[in-house]
Every structure is written in structure tokens, then in C-alpha cells.
Coordinates of C-alpha atoms in Angstrom, one line a residue:
Chain F
M1 CA 0.0 0.0 0.0
S2 CA 2.5 2.7 -1.1
A3 CA 0.9 4.1 -4.2
V4 CA 0.2 7.8 -4.3
M5 CA -3.6 8.2 -3.9
F6 CA -3.7 12.0 -4.0
E7 CA -1.1 14.2 -5.6
K8 CA -1.6 17.0 -3.2
V9 CA -3.2 16.7 0.2
A10 CA -4.0 19.7 2.4
L11 CA -4.4 19.1 6.1
I12 CA -6.2 22.0 7.8
G13 CA -5.7 21.6 11.5
I14 CA -2.8 19.6 12.8
G15 CA -3.8 18.4 16.3
L16 CA -4.0 14.8 17.5
I17 CA -6.1 13.7 14.5
G18 CA -4.6 15.8 11.8
S19 CA -1.1 14.9 12.8
S20 CA -1.9 11.2 13.0
I21 CA -3.3 11.4 9.4
A22 CA -0.1 13.2 8.3
R23 CA 2.1 10.5 9.9
D24 CA 0.1 7.7 8.2
I25 CA 0.1 9.5 4.8
R26 CA 3.8 9.9 4.9
A27 CA 4.5 6.4 6.2
L28 CA 2.3 4.9 3.5
G29 CA 3.4 7.2 0.7
L30 CA -0.2 8.1 -0.1
A31 CA 0.4 11.7 -1.2
G32 CA 2.9 13.4 -3.5
D33 CA 2.8 16.6 -1.5
I34 CA 1.4 17.3 2.0
V35 CA 0.6 20.8 2.9
I36 CA -0.2 21.6 6.5
S37 CA -2.1 24.6 7.8
T38 CA -3.1 25.8 11.2
R39 CA -4.0 29.2 12.6
S40 CA -1.4 29.1 15.4
P41 CA 2.1 29.9 14.3
Q42 CA 3.5 28.0 17.3
T43 CA 1.6 24.8 16.4
L44 CA 2.6 25.2 12.7
Q45 CA 6.2 25.5 13.8
R46 CA 5.9 22.4 15.9
A47 CA 4.4 20.5 13.0
E48 CA 7.4 21.6 10.9
E49 CA 9.8 20.5 13.6
L50 CA 8.1 17.1 13.6
Q51 CA 8.4 17.0 9.8
L52 CA 4.8 16.1 9.4
G53 CA 4.4 17.6 5.9
D54 CA 6.2 19.1 2.9
R55 CA 4.9 22.6 3.2
Y56 CA 3.5 24.7 6.0
T57 CA 1.3 27.8 6.0
V58 CA -1.0 29.7 8.5
S59 CA -3.3 30.3 5.5
A60 CA -6.0 27.6 5.1
A61 CA -6.8 29.2 1.7
E62 CA -3.2 28.8 0.5
A63 CA -3.0 25.2 1.7
A64 CA -6.3 24.2 0.0
D65 CA -5.3 25.9 -3.2
G66 CA -4.9 23.2 -5.9
A67 CA -5.2 20.3 -3.4
D68 CA -6.8 17.0 -4.5
L69 CA -7.8 16.1 -1.0
V70 CA -8.5 18.6 1.8
I71 CA -9.0 17.2 5.3
V72 CA -10.4 19.7 7.8
S73 CA -9.4 18.6 11.4
V74 CA -10.5 21.6 13.5
P75 CA -12.8 21.9 16.5
V76 CA -16.3 21.7 14.9
G77 CA -17.2 25.3 15.8
A78 CA -14.5 26.5 13.4
S79 CA -15.9 24.6 10.4
E80 CA -17.7 27.4 8.8
S81 CA -14.8 29.8 9.0
V82 CA -12.5 27.3 7.4
A83 CA -15.1 26.5 4.7
Q84 CA -15.4 30.2 3.9
Q85 CA -11.6 30.6 3.7
I86 CA -10.9 27.6 1.5
A87 CA -14.0 27.7 -0.8
P88 CA -12.7 30.1 -3.4
H89 CA -9.5 28.2 -3.8
L90 CA -10.8 24.7 -4.3
K91 CA -9.7 22.9 -7.4
P92 CA -12.5 21.3 -9.5
G93 CA -12.9 17.6 -8.7
A94 CA -11.2 18.0 -5.3
I95 CA -12.5 16.0 -2.4
I96 CA -13.2 17.9 0.8
T97 CA -13.7 16.0 4.0
D98 CA -13.5 16.7 7.7
V99 CA -13.1 14.6 10.9
G100 CA -15.6 16.4 13.2
S101 CA -17.4 14.6 15.9
T102 CA -20.8 16.1 15.0
K103 CA -22.1 15.9 11.5
A104 CA -25.4 17.8 11.0
S105 CA -23.8 21.0 12.3
V106 CA -20.6 20.6 10.2
I107 CA -22.7 20.1 7.1
A108 CA -24.8 23.1 8.0
Q109 CA -21.7 25.2 8.4
M110 CA -19.7 23.9 5.4
A111 CA -22.0 22.7 2.7
P112 CA -23.5 26.1 1.7
H113 CA -19.9 27.4 1.0
M114 CA -18.8 24.4 -1.1
P115 CA -18.6 25.1 -4.8
E116 CA -20.5 22.8 -7.2
H117 CA -17.3 21.6 -8.8
V118 CA -15.9 19.8 -5.6
H119 CA -16.9 16.7 -3.7
F120 CA -17.8 17.5 -0.1
I121 CA -17.9 14.3 1.9
P122 CA -18.3 14.8 5.7
G123 CA -16.5 12.1 7.7
H124 CA -15.7 11.1 11.3
P125 CA -13.0 8.7 12.2
L126 CA -13.9 7.3 15.6
A127 CA -10.4 7.4 17.0
G128 CA -8.3 9.4 19.3
T129 CA -6.9 9.6 22.8
E130 CA -7.2 12.0 25.7
K131 CA -4.0 13.8 24.5
S132 CA -4.1 16.7 22.1
G133 CA -1.8 18.7 19.8
P134 CA 0.6 17.7 17.0
D135 CA 2.9 15.8 19.4
A136 CA 0.0 13.6 20.5
G137 CA -0.6 12.0 17.1
F138 CA 0.9 8.7 16.1
K139 CA 1.0 6.3 13.2
G140 CA -1.7 3.7 13.3
L141 CA -4.2 5.6 15.3
F142 CA -7.0 4.6 12.9
K143 CA -6.1 0.9 12.6
G144 CA -9.1 -1.2 13.3
R145 CA -11.3 1.8 14.2
W146 CA -14.4 2.9 12.3
C147 CA -14.7 5.9 10.1
I148 CA -18.2 7.1 9.4
F149 CA -19.2 9.0 6.3
T150 CA -22.4 11.0 6.2
P151 CA -22.5 12.0 2.5
L152 CA -25.1 14.4 1.2
E153 CA -27.6 13.1 -1.4
G154 CA -26.3 13.1 -4.9
T155 CA -22.6 12.9 -4.0
D156 CA -20.5 11.2 -6.7
P157 CA -20.1 7.5 -5.7
Q158 CA -16.7 7.4 -7.2
A159 CA -15.5 10.3 -5.0
I160 CA -16.9 8.4 -1.9
S161 CA -15.2 5.3 -3.1
R162 CA -11.8 7.1 -3.4
L163 CA -12.1 8.6 0.1
K164 CA -13.1 5.2 1.4
S165 CA -10.0 3.6 -0.1
F166 CA -7.9 6.3 1.6
W167 CA -9.3 5.6 5.1
E168 CA -9.0 1.9 4.4
A169 CA -5.3 2.4 3.6
L170 CA -5.0 3.9 7.1
G171 CA -6.5 0.7 8.5
S172 CA -10.0 2.0 9.1
R173 CA -13.3 0.4 8.4
V174 CA -15.8 2.7 6.7
D175 CA -19.5 3.0 7.4
E176 CA -22.1 5.3 6.0
M177 CA -25.1 6.7 7.7
D178 CA -27.2 9.9 7.6
P179 CA -25.9 12.8 9.7
Q180 CA -28.8 12.9 12.1
H181 CA -28.4 9.2 13.0
H182 CA -24.7 9.7 13.3
D183 CA -25.3 12.5 15.8
K184 CA -27.6 10.3 17.9
V185 CA -25.2 7.4 17.9
L186 CA -22.3 9.5 18.8
A187 CA -24.3 11.3 21.5
I188 CA -24.6 8.0 23.4
V189 CA -21.3 6.2 22.6
S190 CA -19.0 9.3 22.8
H191 CA -20.5 12.6 23.8
L192 CA -22.5 11.4 26.9
P193 CA -19.5 9.4 28.3
H194 CA -17.3 12.5 28.0
I195 CA -19.8 14.8 29.6
I196 CA -20.4 12.4 32.4
A197 CA -16.7 11.9 32.9
Y198 CA -16.1 15.7 33.0
N199 CA -19.0 16.1 35.4
I200 CA -17.9 13.4 37.9
V201 CA -14.4 14.8 38.0
G202 CA -15.8 18.2 38.6
T203 CA -18.0 16.9 41.4
A204 CA -15.0 15.2 43.1
D205 CA -12.9 18.3 42.7
D206 CA -15.6 20.4 44.5
L207 CA -16.0 18.3 47.7
E208 CA -15.3 19.8 51.1
A209 CA -15.5 16.5 53.2
V210 CA -13.0 14.7 51.0
T211 CA -9.8 16.5 50.0
E212 CA -8.4 16.7 46.5
S213 CA -5.3 14.8 47.6
E214 CA -7.5 12.0 48.9
V215 CA -9.3 11.8 45.6
I216 CA -6.0 11.6 43.8
K217 CA -4.4 9.2 46.2
Y218 CA -7.2 6.7 46.1
S219 CA -8.3 7.2 42.5
A220 CA -7.3 3.7 41.4
S221 CA -10.4 2.3 43.0
G222 CA -12.5 3.5 40.0
F223 CA -12.4 7.2 39.7
R224 CA -9.2 7.3 37.6
D225 CA -11.0 5.6 34.7
F226 CA -13.1 8.8 34.3
T227 CA -10.3 11.2 34.5
R228 CA -8.9 9.9 31.2
L229 CA -11.9 11.1 29.2
A230 CA -12.1 14.2 31.4
A231 CA -8.6 15.1 30.2
S232 CA -9.6 15.5 26.6
D233 CA -9.3 18.7 24.7
P234 CA -11.6 21.4 26.3
T235 CA -12.0 23.4 23.1
M236 CA -13.0 20.3 21.0
W237 CA -15.5 19.2 23.7
R238 CA -17.0 22.6 24.2
D239 CA -17.7 22.7 20.5
V240 CA -19.2 19.2 20.5
C241 CA -21.6 20.1 23.3
L242 CA -22.6 23.3 21.5
H243 CA -23.0 21.6 18.1
N244 CA -24.8 18.4 19.0
K245 CA -27.1 20.0 21.6
D246 CA -30.4 18.3 20.8
A247 CA -29.1 14.7 20.7
I248 CA -26.9 15.3 23.8
L249 CA -29.8 16.8 25.8
E250 CA -32.0 13.8 24.9
M251 CA -29.3 11.3 26.0
L252 CA -28.7 13.3 29.2
A253 CA -32.4 13.3 30.0
R254 CA -32.5 9.5 29.6
F255 CA -29.4 9.1 31.7
S256 CA -30.7 11.2 34.5
E257 CA -34.1 9.4 34.5
D258 CA -32.3 6.1 34.8
L259 CA -30.0 7.4 37.5
A260 CA -33.1 8.6 39.5
Y261 CA -34.5 5.1 39.3
L262 CA -31.2 3.7 40.5
Q263 CA -30.9 6.2 43.2
R264 CA -34.4 5.3 44.4
A265 CA -33.5 1.6 44.4
I266 CA -30.4 2.4 46.6
R267 CA -32.5 4.6 49.0
W268 CA -35.2 1.9 49.4
G269 CA -32.7 -1.0 49.6
E270 CA -34.1 -2.7 46.5
G271 CA -31.2 -5.1 46.0
D272 CA -32.9 -7.1 43.3
K273 CA -33.2 -4.1 41.0
L274 CA -29.5 -3.2 41.6
F275 CA -28.5 -6.8 40.9
E276 CA -30.5 -7.0 37.7
L277 CA -28.9 -3.9 36.2
F278 CA -25.4 -4.8 37.4
S279 CA -25.7 -8.2 35.8
R280 CA -27.1 -6.9 32.5
T281 CA -24.3 -4.4 32.0
R282 CA -21.7 -7.1 32.3
T283 CA -22.8 -8.7 29.1
V284 CA -22.4 -5.4 27.2
R285 CA -18.7 -5.4 28.2
R286 CA -18.4 -9.0 27.0
S287 CA -19.9 -8.0 23.6
I288 CA -17.5 -5.1 23.2
V289 CA -14.5 -7.3 23.9
D290 CA -15.8 -10.0 21.5
A291 CA -16.3 -7.4 18.8
G292 CA -12.6 -6.5 19.1
Q293 CA -13.4 -3.0 20.3
D294 CA -11.6 -3.3 23.6
V295 CA -8.8 -5.4 25.1
D296 CA -9.8 -8.3 27.3
A297 CA -7.0 -7.8 29.7
P298 CA -8.2 -6.9 33.3
D299 CA -8.0 -3.2 34.1
F300 CA -7.4 -2.4 30.4
G301 CA -4.0 -4.2 30.8
R302 CA -2.8 -1.4 33.0
H303 CA -1.3 -3.8 35.6
A304 CA 1.4 -4.7 33.1
L305 CA 2.2 -1.0 32.8
D306 CA 1.8 0.4 36.3
D307 CA 3.7 -2.2 38.3
K308 CA 5.6 -0.4 41.0
P309 CA 9.2 -1.2 41.6
N310 CA 8.7 -2.7 45.1
T311 CA 8.4 -6.5 45.0
Chain H
M1 CA 10.7 -10.9 52.4
S2 CA 10.2 -14.6 52.9
A3 CA 9.9 -15.0 56.7
V4 CA 6.7 -16.6 58.0
M5 CA 4.6 -13.8 59.5
F6 CA 1.6 -15.9 60.6
E7 CA 1.7 -19.6 61.4
K8 CA -1.8 -20.2 60.2
V9 CA -3.8 -17.9 57.9
A10 CA -7.5 -18.5 57.2
L11 CA -8.9 -17.0 54.0
I12 CA -12.7 -16.8 54.2
G13 CA -13.8 -16.1 50.6
I14 CA -11.6 -16.8 47.7
G15 CA -12.7 -14.5 44.9
L16 CA -10.5 -11.9 43.1
I17 CA -9.2 -10.4 46.3
G18 CA -9.0 -13.5 48.5
S19 CA -7.2 -15.5 45.8
S20 CA -4.8 -12.7 45.1
I21 CA -3.9 -12.6 48.8
A22 CA -3.4 -16.4 48.7
R23 CA -1.1 -16.2 45.7
D24 CA 1.0 -13.5 47.4
I25 CA 1.2 -15.2 50.7
R26 CA 2.3 -18.4 49.0
A27 CA 4.8 -16.7 46.7
L28 CA 6.3 -14.7 49.6
G29 CA 6.2 -17.5 52.1
L30 CA 4.3 -15.4 54.6
A31 CA 2.3 -18.3 56.2
G32 CA 3.1 -21.7 57.5
D33 CA -0.4 -23.0 56.6
I34 CA -3.1 -21.5 54.4
V35 CA -6.6 -22.6 55.0
I36 CA -9.2 -21.6 52.4
S37 CA -12.9 -21.5 53.0
T38 CA -15.8 -20.5 50.7
R39 CA -19.5 -21.4 50.8
S40 CA -19.6 -22.7 47.3
P41 CA -18.2 -26.2 46.8
Q42 CA -17.5 -25.4 43.1
T43 CA -15.5 -22.4 44.0
L44 CA -13.7 -24.3 46.7
Q45 CA -12.8 -27.0 44.3
R46 CA -11.5 -24.4 41.8
A47 CA -9.3 -22.9 44.5
E48 CA -7.9 -26.4 45.2
E49 CA -7.2 -27.0 41.5
L50 CA -5.4 -23.7 41.4
Q51 CA -3.4 -24.8 44.5
L52 CA -4.1 -21.6 46.3
G53 CA -3.9 -23.0 49.8
D54 CA -2.9 -26.0 51.9
R55 CA -6.3 -27.0 53.2
Y56 CA -9.9 -26.3 51.9
T57 CA -13.2 -26.3 53.7
V58 CA -16.7 -25.1 53.1
S59 CA -16.9 -24.3 56.8
A60 CA -15.7 -20.8 57.8
A61 CA -15.7 -21.9 61.4
E62 CA -13.3 -24.8 60.7
A63 CA -11.0 -22.6 58.7
A64 CA -10.9 -19.9 61.4
D65 CA -10.3 -22.4 64.1
G66 CA -6.8 -21.8 65.5
A67 CA -5.8 -19.3 62.8
D68 CA -3.4 -16.5 63.7
L69 CA -4.7 -14.3 60.9
V70 CA -8.2 -14.5 59.5
I71 CA -9.0 -12.5 56.3
V72 CA -12.6 -12.2 55.4
S73 CA -13.1 -11.4 51.7
V74 CA -16.8 -11.8 51.0
P75 CA -19.4 -9.4 49.7
V76 CA -20.0 -6.9 52.5
G77 CA -23.6 -8.1 53.0
A78 CA -22.3 -11.5 54.2
S79 CA -20.0 -10.0 56.9
E80 CA -22.3 -10.6 59.9
S81 CA -23.0 -14.2 58.9
V82 CA -19.3 -14.9 58.7
A83 CA -18.6 -13.2 62.0
Q84 CA -21.2 -15.3 63.7
Q85 CA -19.8 -18.5 62.2
I86 CA -16.2 -17.9 63.1
A87 CA -16.5 -16.1 66.5
P88 CA -16.7 -19.1 68.7
H89 CA -13.6 -20.7 67.1
L90 CA -11.2 -17.7 67.2
K91 CA -7.9 -18.3 68.9
P92 CA -6.9 -15.7 71.6
G93 CA -4.6 -13.1 70.1
A94 CA -5.7 -13.8 66.6
I95 CA -6.0 -10.9 64.1
I96 CA -9.3 -10.7 62.2
T97 CA -9.5 -8.4 59.3
D98 CA -11.6 -8.0 56.2
V99 CA -11.3 -6.4 52.7
G100 CA -14.8 -4.9 52.4
S101 CA -15.4 -1.7 50.4
T102 CA -17.6 -0.2 53.1
K103 CA -16.4 0.0 56.7
A104 CA -19.0 1.4 59.0
S105 CA -21.4 -1.3 57.9
V106 CA -18.8 -4.1 58.2
I107 CA -17.9 -2.9 61.7
A108 CA -21.6 -2.8 62.7
Q109 CA -22.0 -6.3 61.4
M110 CA -18.8 -7.9 62.8
A111 CA -17.6 -6.1 65.9
P112 CA -20.5 -7.1 68.2
H113 CA -19.6 -10.8 67.5
M114 CA -15.9 -10.5 68.0
P115 CA -14.7 -12.0 71.3
E116 CA -12.6 -9.7 73.7
H117 CA -9.5 -11.9 73.2
V118 CA -9.0 -11.2 69.4
H119 CA -7.8 -8.2 67.5
F120 CA -10.5 -7.1 65.0
I121 CA -9.0 -4.6 62.5
P122 CA -11.3 -3.7 59.6
G123 CA -9.3 -3.1 56.4
H124 CA -9.8 -2.2 52.8
P125 CA -7.2 -2.8 50.1
L126 CA -8.0 -0.4 47.2
A127 CA -7.2 -2.9 44.5
G128 CA -9.0 -5.1 42.1
T129 CA -10.1 -5.4 38.5
E130 CA -13.4 -5.9 36.8
K131 CA -13.0 -9.7 36.8
S132 CA -14.1 -11.9 39.7
G133 CA -13.7 -15.3 41.1
P134 CA -10.6 -17.3 42.1
D135 CA -9.2 -17.5 38.6
A136 CA -9.2 -13.7 38.4
G137 CA -6.7 -13.2 41.1
F138 CA -3.0 -12.7 40.5
K139 CA 0.3 -12.1 42.3
G140 CA 1.1 -8.5 42.8
L141 CA -2.4 -7.1 42.7
F142 CA -1.7 -5.0 45.8
K143 CA 1.6 -3.6 44.8
G144 CA 1.7 0.2 44.9
R145 CA -2.0 0.3 46.0
W146 CA -3.3 1.7 49.2
C147 CA -4.8 -0.4 52.0
I148 CA -7.0 1.6 54.4
F149 CA -7.4 0.4 58.0
T150 CA -10.3 1.7 60.1
P151 CA -9.4 0.4 63.5
L152 CA -11.8 0.7 66.5
E153 CA -10.7 2.8 69.4
G154 CA -8.5 0.8 71.9
T155 CA -7.2 -1.6 69.3
D156 CA -3.8 -3.0 70.3
P157 CA -1.2 -0.9 68.3
Q158 CA 1.1 -4.0 68.1
A159 CA -1.6 -6.0 66.3
I160 CA -2.2 -3.1 63.9
S161 CA 1.5 -2.9 63.3
R162 CA 1.7 -6.7 62.5
L163 CA -1.2 -6.4 60.1
K164 CA 0.4 -3.3 58.5
S165 CA 3.7 -5.3 58.0
F166 CA 1.7 -8.0 56.3
W167 CA 0.1 -5.6 53.8
E168 CA 3.4 -3.9 53.2
A169 CA 4.9 -7.3 52.5
L170 CA 2.3 -7.5 49.7
G171 CA 3.6 -4.2 48.3
S172 CA 0.7 -2.1 49.7
R173 CA 0.9 1.3 51.4
V174 CA -1.2 1.5 54.5
D175 CA -3.3 4.4 55.7
E176 CA -5.6 4.7 58.7
M177 CA -8.8 6.7 59.0
D178 CA -12.1 6.6 60.8
P179 CA -14.7 4.4 59.2
Q180 CA -17.2 7.2 58.4
H181 CA -14.5 9.2 56.6
H182 CA -13.5 6.1 54.7
D183 CA -17.0 5.6 53.5
K184 CA -17.3 9.2 52.3
V185 CA -14.0 9.0 50.5
L186 CA -14.8 5.7 48.9
A187 CA -18.3 6.9 47.9
I188 CA -16.7 9.5 45.6
V189 CA -13.5 7.7 44.4
S190 CA -15.1 4.3 43.9
H191 CA -18.8 3.8 44.5
L192 CA -20.1 6.8 42.5
P193 CA -17.9 5.9 39.5
H194 CA -19.1 2.4 39.5
I195 CA -22.8 3.4 39.9
I196 CA -22.5 6.0 37.1
A197 CA -20.8 3.5 34.9
Y198 CA -23.5 0.9 35.5
N199 CA -26.1 3.5 34.8
I200 CA -24.7 4.8 31.5
V201 CA -24.3 1.3 30.2
G202 CA -27.9 0.6 31.2
T203 CA -29.1 3.7 29.4
A204 CA -27.2 2.8 26.2
D205 CA -28.6 -0.7 26.4
D206 CA -32.2 0.6 26.5
L207 CA -32.2 2.9 23.5
E208 CA -34.6 2.4 20.6
A209 CA -33.0 5.0 18.2
V210 CA -29.6 3.5 18.4
T211 CA -29.2 -0.3 18.2
E212 CA -27.1 -2.3 20.7
S213 CA -24.8 -3.4 17.9
E214 CA -24.1 0.2 17.0
V215 CA -23.3 0.9 20.6
I216 CA -20.8 -2.0 20.6
K217 CA -19.4 -1.3 17.2
Y218 CA -18.6 2.3 17.9
S219 CA -17.8 2.0 21.6
A220 CA -14.1 2.9 21.3
S221 CA -15.1 6.6 21.0
G222 CA -15.6 6.8 24.8
F223 CA -18.3 4.4 25.9
R224 CA -16.0 1.4 26.3
D225 CA -14.2 3.0 29.2
F226 CA -17.3 2.8 31.3
T227 CA -18.1 -0.8 30.4
R228 CA -15.1 -2.0 32.3
L229 CA -16.3 -0.8 35.7
A230 CA -19.8 -1.9 34.7
A231 CA -18.5 -5.4 34.3
S232 CA -17.6 -5.7 37.9
D233 CA -19.1 -8.3 40.2
P234 CA -22.9 -7.6 40.6
T235 CA -23.2 -9.2 44.0
M236 CA -20.3 -7.2 45.5
W237 CA -21.7 -3.9 44.1
R238 CA -25.2 -4.6 45.1
D239 CA -23.9 -5.0 48.6
V240 CA -21.8 -1.9 48.4
C241 CA -24.8 0.2 47.4
L242 CA -26.9 -1.3 50.2
H243 CA -24.2 -0.9 52.8
N244 CA -22.9 2.6 52.1
K245 CA -26.3 4.1 51.3
D246 CA -26.0 7.5 53.0
A247 CA -22.6 8.5 51.6
I248 CA -23.6 7.3 48.2
L249 CA -26.9 9.1 48.1
E250 CA -25.0 12.3 49.1
M251 CA -22.5 11.9 46.3
L252 CA -25.3 11.1 43.8
A253 CA -27.2 14.2 44.8
R254 CA -24.1 16.4 44.3
F255 CA -23.3 14.7 41.0
S256 CA -26.9 15.2 39.7
E257 CA -26.9 18.8 40.8
D258 CA -23.6 19.4 38.9
L259 CA -25.0 17.6 35.9
A260 CA -28.1 19.8 35.9
Y261 CA -25.8 22.8 35.8
L262 CA -23.9 21.4 32.9
Q263 CA -27.0 20.4 31.1
R264 CA -28.3 23.9 31.4
A265 CA -25.1 25.3 30.1
I266 CA -25.4 23.0 27.1
R267 CA -29.0 24.0 26.5
W268 CA -28.3 27.7 26.6
G269 CA -25.0 27.5 24.7
E270 CA -22.9 28.8 27.5
G271 CA -19.5 27.8 26.0
D272 CA -17.4 29.6 28.6
K273 CA -18.9 27.5 31.5
L274 CA -18.3 24.3 29.6
F275 CA -14.7 25.3 28.7
E276 CA -14.0 26.3 32.3
L277 CA -15.1 22.8 33.6
F278 CA -13.4 20.9 30.8
S279 CA -10.1 22.7 31.5
R280 CA -10.3 22.2 35.3
T281 CA -10.8 18.5 35.1
R282 CA -7.7 18.1 32.9
T283 CA -5.5 19.1 35.8
V284 CA -7.0 16.4 38.0
R285 CA -5.9 13.7 35.5
R286 CA -2.4 15.2 35.5
S287 CA -2.2 15.0 39.3
I288 CA -3.3 11.4 39.3
V289 CA -0.6 10.5 36.8
D290 CA 2.0 12.5 38.8
A291 CA 1.0 10.7 42.0
G292 CA 1.7 7.3 40.3
Q293 CA -1.9 6.3 40.5
D294 CA -2.4 5.8 36.7
V295 CA -0.3 5.2 33.7
D296 CA 0.6 8.2 31.5
A297 CA 0.3 6.3 28.3
P298 CA -2.5 7.6 26.0
D299 CA -5.7 5.6 26.2
F300 CA -4.4 3.7 29.2
G301 CA -1.8 2.2 27.0
R302 CA -4.4 0.2 25.2
H303 CA -3.1 1.0 21.7
A304 CA -0.1 -1.1 22.4
L305 CA -2.5 -4.0 23.2
D306 CA -5.3 -3.6 20.7
D307 CA -3.4 -3.2 17.5
K308 CA -5.2 -4.9 14.7
P309 CA -3.3 -7.1 12.3
N310 CA -4.0 -5.0 9.2
T311 CA -1.2 -2.6 8.6

């Protein structure tokens, strides 16, 4: 898999996702020319130090100019601004895609600016870690992970197929769905978990009866699992909350309703209800491991990593 | 560290925790004689197949008879029954401890039955994984983890010191606090995270608009982190909920209050409030990693483990 798939690729935004794409493109030889653009001169300089591309510019317009594939990897709230900047410079036949975690909003922001002569294919690779910035990216981030396309009606199937091959070259599996459904699915599998994690870490941080140092010291008993998601990029997640509001509010309402039920069972000592839920959820974990979507090792395999020196 | 610390050790309950203790005792040569007891003949047989002890019995009384150290590792709701069974057989000067996740309730259940001539020292090693049963235990589970004692007033300091040396031999660090404070601390660092994880997995499992197979397929985008805690032993966690009710209900109330605030910020598009919380929580993660209570590797280091074959 080392044939050039796109002569010129423009990467707008070079954080965890953008820089991982850059590393894969380079390692696999998928592009003749990689142009990297980001608003921040510091981040751009860092991308250059890491040798992530062939050319570097703070101008999204300049980067997109003449590109065969443009990948927009910015916080979703910045999508419209990027679309406006790049639109006049897009080459006929170019494929424009993004990696945003919300799709209806990104489409609403970008589609109206896209010229007729390009192929705009909204996308979302379900991959990442809690780290951010160009240093956080790595080769192989997308291997075995899903990438969801939410193409608009009438999009050229050949363009979709080319973009699909690109993500498959990175090791991804590609799915298609409509943007509204994507936003609902992601609200439950990704957005709600992040919001809940942020919330519980905030709650713990605010206690008076338990000190912060106690929370940290004893965090291995469960709490630390949540702190990983709650360490994710604040700008990205602020934008996700603002741009997938309806689906998130619906999932939050359901979550709170279920939690009230659980809370009531605890208050009234209804052990059978607790046992029923706690048994049912165990099988969900099993299915995820069986589907190859998580490791089977106890504690995420952390014990192998966090062994302390004292034996 | 291979001197015998206790001539005869009785392990009542041989699940994840009990069997990990057994493995460490044996590996480190800390006991002359290890007697294992559990109510279930099947589990007892499995313990014997795994060669976790020297003798095996379904009778807690028989196991405790003449033991110098008795470690009770059963779901906290079974504490009183075990205490009643073992009490008449306890040897003068014996140390009786437990590993329960709630302490005020365990003390209320066990202390009234303990004869004057033994040292009852409630304990709680903050260690474990989402797996359960004798096969799930492993050597070194307690290394670098905290073990919290909540001794009653007037307990012989020498007995506390002997038990402390025992846990330190297993690699633990030992803290002391009063049982009420322990229960508050654990409610936030352990019980609330587990309850929230169980709840969100239940919510996802109940959706109509998003199928279960979609939840599983796309779980790597955040959800899967919660499924680990939600795969923990249902009996153990039912008992924790029933036996630390007050502290848990208080933490749940705070969590829900904070979540309502967050939900309102999402509804009204208050990006600054979201950004403030999402930034603050990031530093908590940093502190946990700095304190050696979690790995620094992105994604808990899972990427090293879950690499898919396709390159």
C-alpha cells in the first residue's frame, strides 16, 4: 500500500487527528505533497519540527489551493470559518472532508460554501486519545477503528469510493449513515460518556468533606478511569456540546431518568433491582471485547504498565 | 521478604481479592499454613485446583479455628453471617481483618460478635479489576496500591503494626482513617464511579433509536471505558450500594446537581462555562498520573495491546 492516492493533500488543523493522518500518509506514501495549515504559528512551527508535511502555512486558503484532497481537522465550531476561507481556492474535482465529531452541524456550516465543482464528503474517524496537539498524534491511530461518512444526497459515488480507499489504507473500516443518525449514535457512545466523565471529575474536585489529595491518592479504585476522558481537549469538547445539543440533551435526559431510578433503588434498599442492572451491563462489556473493540486484559491491561518497583 | 509472618492464615472467601492474597502469601512464604474457605463447593474445588492453599473447607468456622490471621473477603452483606460463624472458634490473640469496600457497615455487622480476646482490625485494600472469582486473582495485585485500616478505638497498636507489615509485604501502602470518613472517600472515588458506569451502560442498552450493535461497534469513542467498571461483580456492588447508602446518596445528589448545571449550560449555549469545567478536570488527571496512580500512556496504553493485524 504505497501508491500515491492523491497528488496534493491539504491538512487544515494539525492536532491529534490531523497529525496522525499526516504521519500515516507519509509512512504509507499516499500523497505526493502534504501541505499543513493551522492558525497558530506556534503549532505550525511544531508541525514543521516534527516534519509532518512538505509545506506549512498559516493560511488555510493557500493550503487548500490546488489540493486534490482537503482534510479539515479543527474543532467543529471552526468549520464554517474554514469553509469560507478555502472555498474560493478549491480545485475542480477536489475531495473535501472533515473529521468532526458532530455531522449535522458541520454540514450546515460547510455545505453552503462548497462550490458545485468539488466533492464534499463529511466524515468522522472514531479514533483518538485524551491527548491533544501535533505531538499527540501517532502512526496507526486509525487501525481497526471505524470511520463514518455522512455523505449528502447526490454525492458522486466514485469520490466516496476514493475517500473510502484512503481511510482503508489507514487501516480504518468505513461505514455510511445519515448525519442525524450519526449524531444520535455519537451522543450515546461518545458525547455522553465524555460529559459524564467531566461532570464526575468536577463533582469530586468540589467536595469539602473529601480533600483533593485523597481523591487523587485513592483514585485507582474506580475514579481514575473517568479522568482519562475528562482530560480530553476542552475546546473540542465545548464545541461538540454546542454543536450536537439536541441529541446530547436527549441522552442526558434519559441518563438522568435512569439514574433517578437507580438512586431510588439504593434509597429503598431494593437489592434485586440493583443486581439486575449490574448483571445486565456485564454482558455489554463482553460483547465489546468479543467485537474487538476493547482489550480483554483486566484493568485495560494497566497492571502490566503500572507495576511499582517494590516487589 | 520470605519469613513466615503468621503460622496459620485463614482466608474466608476466595474471589479476586482472596485468591490474590493467597497467591502473594504463598509466593512470599508469609504463612506456615493457608486454609481456604468459601460457601460454594464449586469455587472451593477451583481454589484447590489452582493450589491456592494448603487446606480447603466449606466451613468458615473450621477454617478460622486456631488461625493466627483471618482475612474475610466476602461481599460486605455477608459479613455478619461470617462473623457469627467464626466467632466461637477464634484463637486468643488472633488478628481478624476484612477487605470490604464499606467500613461502617462491616464494623456494625462484625464487631458485636468478636470476642474480647482477638484483634479485629477492619481493612480495605484499594485494588481489584473488573474480573471476579478465584481465577481472576493474581500475584502483585496490591503492589503500589493503598490499603486503608479503620481500627476501632482501643485496638492494640502492636496488632495493627503486625497487620500493617503483612500488607506492606504484599507491596501495599497502609493508611488509617475513621470508618465514616473512609465511607465518604470511597463513595466518591469508587462507589459513585461504578454506579455511574453501570447507569450509563444501562441507558445505552435501553435505547430504541440506536441499536445495541451500534453501541458496541462504535464503543471505542468513549463508551467502552465505562463498560469496564460496569462489568464488575454484581453481588459485590449490590452490597456496596446497600451498605454505604448514606454516603452514596449524598454523592449522587451532588453529581446530579452538577450535571443539571452542565445540562443547562449546554441548552443555553454557555460555552465559557463548559470550557471552564473541561479545563479544570484536565489538571485532576495530571495530578493522578503524577501521583503514580495511573499510567501516563494515552488511552491507558491500550493502543499497544489492541493493535489490529491489518497494517
